[in-house]
């Protein structure tokens, strides 16, 4: 028997001691709809393994559930936006893998994006962060400025100075060093623009569609060859392709950075610019943004309907091609490859099967499944510049899985992923080529380009 | 009303539904510091002998309630398997444990008795749902229940499996039952090299031909494999056919001859027929079962006297036979050497006369000190099966 | 700063400890967000020795220790009270070895349930326990709560799949039970006792997991019914017939509509109940087996019975089932899930009783549960801002669970007691048994410092949990 001399001490199981500091000040005022959506989270934790940052460091505050708890805590005035708290929110990749995992249908990206906007105005910003942000918002989104900025880097690269920069280690701030290292090695000094119109050259003489091609900012400067290949494939499939001259940045960089007004402005311009059956792009990040216009402009009386109509016509290149009755590609490619799902294709656009189907049509191409293929590689738009350490850890994780497959080629449908994985592979001395699925398809249809 | 009958120092307790008599017994024995011994029918010689002064407990009982539509049954621990199976049979159900008809349910739980049926149905851990027992201080303990899932409270129910009657006197248990299979196809095959199983059993379990029950036996210098398929006639035949192609595709193909094929049309469960009563039970990693058997046969040079009943899926080897003391000591040495190499444990069920130098249980396990403490908690005066296992063994550790 | 911080940091490194107030905030609750308590610190050891060293340091300071896996538990078992220190096993996630010949995998406690099965997906083997949280929950957590799931009907709960354990005792000693690829041992089954002990005996650090054959062939059907009691009778008849399906799950009308609006699976909208059912085994025999189940369903007035033979469709069906909970979140912000288990033959009357209670207390109840196991999960929908309703929900829960005990059931089938159901333990167990539970607890933990006052009532502390006042009730994993 257990003799009880003193009765048990009673403690309340409901909540801990009140938080320190001024708990009455609500540091975050969320829109009612967004706050209600935070309440949809039932704290079940099914999002944990989907989250790259949690997988990396195992910290609850770096999981979607934890971040929602933090945002709700801020909104309820239970905690204050200390540097610790905002760091956890900033470490989020916004890859939206948690949305795929969430049973309650929490629309996480709206919550984190709105919170970041509202917290960023209060946050002190360091000089270097400001510089980097400036580059993001004012250069990356403007093709001509981007080309100008890249010119010295390209020249340095041509002259072999890149290696000196690499060796100089800490001379450059880590973010700028990262930017430099991501530059694809074989680009021209000054990328030429695309034509305004490419007529269909159908393989079977049947004209099928008119397509507006969305070229992207970074894409059209650094990956213009992929754009040309995309257009060639579309022409071959029987599509007239127009490259709408008035098109502009998709707005994703501003949107993720919490700058809604510029993002909406870009969206309206793009909606005005395209009048084709389809709007095709080959960059997952841009595609996800284009498909989000309906939500972005839902309260705009002049554009809400047009935005919905626009969104319905947006396709990733890998979504459209399988519908166009393409013949079997004639050129076999004897290679072992693996496929990495870009977050903004897999989680934001839910496109996972079509690219694999397309690659499956190429004779002799062996595709090995990649473990955790839909986990973020750390690129996440501009994340690899703002959170270089986590970005590196995630890239190393990704590369380990890629190495396991034995493939020397990693295929992915997003320029951000491609540049990030490629540069990290180079840094670690991994023999790997990262290519866009379009490039392989192009080779399979037209042979090796000179 | 329960009755307690004293016959010399044997106490027989009937009707476990009312534990009063058992409680009174424990309280009386506590007062008189008289150990209560129930070493079981088939395990009388297992472990250290009981102190000379003790009362011997024999429980009797029967099925208390058969929840026929739930496939569960509440049974007094003193009920024998013969009785239980006979009670269940009219409902086309059975308790899937390979226990001889004269074993009681209490003994089966206390010693975790299992046989080839464990492959398909699991052992006591999987089948036991609830338990009532009297601890060594006379407290009436009820744990678990009659539902198939239950996580309320500590799982003292399953804890008692294999406890050698040292933690409490189980007087009632609730078990899962199963429907008797429609058909049972039994095959007996001679196998030349039992070590073939070590490398191929896992693949076999993945195949359509995976057996519902499997045992390996050794007698008179021959190894035989006893396979059974449970299910419909169609299913049994498909599995039987698949078995042949599985063997033919195995590299190396095992050398086997089918001796016997038998379709159990009676749809009744046939208890496992063993070669001999057990001398020593050895547990090794399953993938070393075959080679361990071969080692024991070849190096002890006493193979003619040995009988083996082996459960390859669970790495359980029951060795029987008539062994003189010197050979038993040699066998024990050999077993200990093998266990030192591959891992595992062994316990002597019956040590031949003159082999007291053999430790009945071994090798010493790291958690015995915790078991000892739990024994002190549940039976502070060491009334229950005093001397048999923990008090003696954990001091060695 | 508490002096223990520096000592702990010396063991786990500065990256392995959190102690600032705003870092601890997210650790105030687990998958049962009613129960809340802020820990003094959270530590992240990466190996068993670090766990042991930390436990010793915590002993010197007489601090409470709370082990935590992925924090998906539904009974508040991983909440630290009394400024206890949480030992998080989320960084102990190494699959140390997989031995297919012996059918055993050795994993660190923080390995996720599904991570193990995924890592051996191409071998034909798997780790069988499948709680709906299996993608997130750790195997250590599954062991601690003896987790259930959907296929347990045929394949058994967690304890049936655990061979051995390594654990750190409250005095910091490392001990093992049956820590070898062997399937039996000597003496009482300590492994079973530690399974389901909700981290109140020791901190489980390494697990020897039994691997079983991953079934290759299935038949999956869903059958709809005009009344819940017909569906329940079917379940009861299937069990009584001796057939053991892999899983047999039930949803009622409210749940079907919620799942349909969330996942657009194509379920009919005008039915009272639906059974989801699966059998596995030998391909050629499954149709026969399924036919007898279908017949039983027809005998009980089943309407449409759809077979789901396409593997993609099948996967979608089970995903819809496993995520069914979230769909409830779309119906009502506040809901409270109960977890009880009853004898399967009592299902029809129990569900009628649930409906009566719903009427009596004027609380909407919807159901999705493991019918084949008799493991019911009535989900009560309410408005958390209405104190009257909150009160009704509390009273309803209590009356329901007491009813379940009275008809031969138990207060929790798979979620555990934690702090949530402490107040019902004396309904479930007699005084002697509760006393022995506490004695056993003290045998492992004489100073009552590991997760004290959880799972069984303690004589030292009582954690009083007034049920939902203003919060969302959990959660994710039924």
PDB file of C-alpha atoms in Angstrom, chain B residues 35-40 46 48-51 55 57 110-111 163-169 375 379 382-392:
ATOM      1  CA  UNK B  35       6.164 -19.579   0.328  1.00  0.00           C
ATOM      2  CA  UNK B  36       3.435 -20.342  -2.229  1.00  0.00           C
ATOM      3  CA  UNK B  37       4.754 -22.519  -5.001  1.00  0.00           C
ATOM      4  CA  UNK B  38       3.216 -23.081  -8.393  1.00  0.00           C
ATOM      5  CA  UNK B  39       5.956 -24.278 -10.712  1.00  0.00           C
ATOM      6  CA  UNK B  40       3.473 -25.547 -13.257  1.00  0.00           C
ATOM      7  CA  UNK B  46      12.604 -25.264 -14.404  1.00  0.00           C
ATOM      8  CA  UNK B  48      16.045 -23.427  -8.827  1.00  0.00           C
ATOM      9  CA  UNK B  49      14.139 -25.829  -6.611  1.00  0.00           C
ATOM     10  CA  UNK B  50      11.521 -24.579  -4.194  1.00  0.00           C
ATOM     11  CA  UNK B  51      12.386 -24.280  -0.497  1.00  0.00           C
ATOM     12  CA  UNK B  55       2.516 -24.741   0.221  1.00  0.00           C
ATOM     13  CA  UNK B  57      -0.830 -24.202  -5.139  1.00  0.00           C
ATOM     14  CA  UNK B 110       3.718 -17.641 -16.853  1.00  0.00           C
ATOM     15  CA  UNK B 111       6.040 -19.486 -19.228  1.00  0.00           C
ATOM     16  CA  UNK B 163       7.177 -14.087 -15.451  1.00  0.00           C
ATOM     17  CA  UNK B 164       7.581 -17.661 -14.141  1.00  0.00           C
ATOM     18  CA  UNK B 165       4.855 -17.095 -11.588  1.00  0.00           C
ATOM     19  CA  UNK B 166       7.061 -14.788  -9.582  1.00  0.00           C
ATOM     20  CA  UNK B 167       5.234 -11.473  -9.817  1.00  0.00           C
ATOM     21  CA  UNK B 168       1.705 -12.452  -8.881  1.00  0.00           C
ATOM     22  CA  UNK B 169      -0.721 -15.333  -8.903  1.00  0.00           C
ATOM     23  CA  UNK B 375       9.552  -8.430  -7.741  1.00  0.00           C
ATOM     24  CA  UNK B 379       5.969  -9.563  -3.841  1.00  0.00           C
ATOM     25  CA  UNK B 382       9.190 -13.290  -1.923  1.00  0.00           C
ATOM     26  CA  UNK B 383       6.255 -15.559  -1.237  1.00  0.00           C
ATOM     27  CA  UNK B 384       5.595 -16.438  -4.851  1.00  0.00           C
ATOM     28  CA  UNK B 385       7.752 -19.214  -6.309  1.00  0.00           C
ATOM     29  CA  UNK B 386      10.501 -18.278  -3.871  1.00  0.00           C
ATOM     30  CA  UNK B 387      13.982 -19.178  -4.971  1.00  0.00           C
ATOM     31  CA  UNK B 388      13.085 -20.150  -8.463  1.00  0.00           C
ATOM     32  CA  UNK B 389      14.553 -17.320 -10.500  1.00  0.00           C
ATOM     33  CA  UNK B 390      15.128 -13.734  -9.535  1.00  0.00           C
ATOM     34  CA  UNK B 391      16.399 -13.789  -5.968  1.00  0.00           C
ATOM     35  CA  UNK B 392      19.010 -16.306  -6.964  1.00  0.00           C
TER      36      UNK B 392
END
